[in-house]
Amino acid sequence: MAEFELDLHGADETRAEMIKGLEASGEVDGDVMVALSSPGVPDWLLSHPFQVVADLDDLNRSGSAAEVPERWRDGLPPRIEAGDRERLFSLYQRVLTEGTREDQRALVERQFLVDNWSALRREIHPTITSLWEQRFPGLRR
């Protein structure tokens, strides 16, 4: 049997290229770029950079049912009622990790996010939650 040798030479170069590509795109906010460039950030996060709204008041969904976009319906119904905390957590996890600012504005209800942040933050990658807390210190309680 042939011996398997793992060769990761060049992995740092690929990671550096990913970061340069994101910087060159101009589509990633400066503080998000800093967070993504930090040691220990997984490559999957670099390949799908996250966004964060500029102001919590931008989160304008009014506490009514959320209409779930088709791309996030895997395991979620097309509509989530405002009182369905478990499904809202799943949706928010996806929206905060993968969604655009526009997705966040449309789907995230400000007060639910604030009230449930301490539990929700345990379900989201620390790089993302850290940046939300840097932008919105009131989330840390």
Coordinates of C-alpha atoms in Angstrom, one line a residue:
M1 CA 0.0 0.0 0.0
A2 CA 1.3 3.4 -0.9
E3 CA 2.0 5.9 1.9
F4 CA -0.3 8.9 1.8
E5 CA 1.6 12.2 2.2
L6 CA -0.4 15.3 2.9
D7 CA 1.2 18.3 1.1
L8 CA -0.1 21.7 2.3
H9 CA 2.7 23.7 0.7
G10 CA 1.1 26.6 -1.0
A11 CA -2.1 26.6 1.2
D12 CA -1.0 30.0 2.7
E13 CA -0.5 31.3 -0.8
T14 CA -4.0 30.3 -1.8
R15 CA -5.4 31.9 1.3
A16 CA -3.5 35.1 0.6
E17 CA -4.8 35.1 -2.9
M18 CA -8.4 34.7 -1.6
I19 CA -7.9 37.7 0.7
K20 CA -6.3 39.8 -2.1
G21 CA -9.3 38.9 -4.4
L22 CA -11.8 40.0 -1.7
E23 CA -9.9 43.3 -1.2
A24 CA -9.7 44.0 -4.9
S25 CA -13.4 43.4 -5.3
G26 CA -14.3 46.3 -3.1
E27 CA -17.4 44.5 -2.1
V28 CA -16.3 43.7 1.4
D29 CA -16.4 46.3 4.2
G30 CA -13.1 47.2 5.7
D31 CA -13.9 45.9 9.2
V32 CA -15.1 42.6 7.6
M33 CA -11.9 42.4 5.6
V34 CA -9.9 42.8 8.9
A35 CA -12.0 40.1 10.5
L36 CA -11.6 37.7 7.6
S37 CA -7.8 38.3 7.5
S38 CA -7.4 37.3 11.1
P39 CA -5.6 34.0 11.9
G40 CA -7.9 31.0 12.4
V41 CA -10.7 32.2 10.1
P42 CA -11.8 29.1 8.1
D43 CA -11.5 29.1 4.4
W44 CA -15.2 28.5 4.0
L45 CA -15.8 31.9 5.5
L46 CA -13.3 33.5 3.2
S47 CA -15.0 31.9 0.2
H48 CA -18.4 33.2 1.3
P49 CA -17.7 36.6 3.0
F50 CA -20.4 37.9 5.2
Q51 CA -22.0 41.3 5.4
V52 CA -23.4 43.3 8.3
V53 CA -25.9 46.1 8.2
A54 CA -24.6 49.6 9.0
D55 CA -27.2 50.3 11.6
L56 CA -29.5 48.1 13.7
D57 CA -32.4 50.4 12.7
D58 CA -31.9 49.2 9.1
L59 CA -33.4 45.9 10.3
N60 CA -36.9 46.9 9.5
R61 CA -38.9 43.7 9.5
S62 CA -41.9 44.4 11.7
G63 CA -42.2 41.3 13.8
S64 CA -44.6 39.7 11.4
A65 CA -44.1 36.3 9.7
A66 CA -40.9 35.9 7.7
E67 CA -41.1 34.9 4.0
V68 CA -38.2 32.6 3.6
P69 CA -36.3 32.9 0.3
E70 CA -36.1 29.6 -1.6
R71 CA -32.3 29.4 -1.2
W72 CA -32.7 29.0 2.6
R73 CA -35.7 26.7 2.6
D74 CA -33.7 23.5 3.1
G75 CA -35.3 22.4 6.4
L76 CA -37.4 25.6 6.7
P77 CA -40.9 26.3 5.5
P78 CA -41.6 29.1 3.0
R79 CA -43.1 31.2 5.9
I80 CA -42.0 31.4 9.5
E81 CA -44.4 32.8 12.1
A82 CA -43.0 35.5 14.4
G83 CA -43.5 33.2 17.5
D84 CA -41.6 30.2 16.0
R85 CA -38.3 30.9 17.8
E86 CA -36.5 27.7 16.8
R87 CA -37.1 28.2 13.1
L88 CA -36.3 31.9 13.3
F89 CA -33.0 31.0 14.9
S90 CA -32.2 28.7 12.0
L91 CA -33.2 31.5 9.5
Y92 CA -31.2 34.1 11.4
Q93 CA -28.1 31.9 11.5
R94 CA -28.2 31.6 7.7
V95 CA -29.0 35.2 7.1
L96 CA -26.2 36.5 9.4
T97 CA -23.7 34.0 8.0
E98 CA -24.6 34.0 4.3
G99 CA -26.9 36.9 3.6
T100 CA -26.4 40.3 2.2
R101 CA -27.3 43.5 4.0
E102 CA -30.5 43.5 1.9
D103 CA -31.4 40.0 3.2
Q104 CA -30.8 41.2 6.7
R105 CA -32.9 44.2 6.3
A106 CA -35.8 42.2 4.8
L107 CA -35.7 39.2 7.2
V108 CA -34.2 40.1 10.5
E109 CA -36.4 41.8 13.1
R110 CA -34.3 44.2 15.2
Q111 CA -35.9 43.5 18.6
F112 CA -35.9 39.7 18.2
L113 CA -32.2 39.9 17.3
V114 CA -31.4 42.1 20.3
D115 CA -33.5 40.1 22.7
N116 CA -32.1 36.7 21.6
W117 CA -28.5 37.7 20.8
S118 CA -26.9 35.8 23.6
A119 CA -28.4 32.5 22.5
L120 CA -28.2 33.2 18.8
R121 CA -24.5 34.1 19.0
R122 CA -23.7 30.5 20.1
E123 CA -25.0 29.3 16.7
I124 CA -22.9 31.6 14.5
H125 CA -19.2 31.6 13.8
P126 CA -17.3 33.7 16.4
T127 CA -15.7 35.9 13.6
I128 CA -19.2 37.0 12.5
T129 CA -20.6 37.5 16.0
S130 CA -17.5 39.5 17.1
L131 CA -18.0 41.9 14.2
W132 CA -21.7 42.3 14.9
E133 CA -20.7 43.1 18.5
Q134 CA -18.0 45.6 17.4
R135 CA -20.5 47.4 15.2
F136 CA -23.3 47.2 17.8
P137 CA -21.8 47.1 21.3
G138 CA -25.3 47.1 22.8
L139 CA -25.7 43.5 21.6
R140 CA -23.1 42.5 24.3
R141 CA -24.8 42.1 27.6

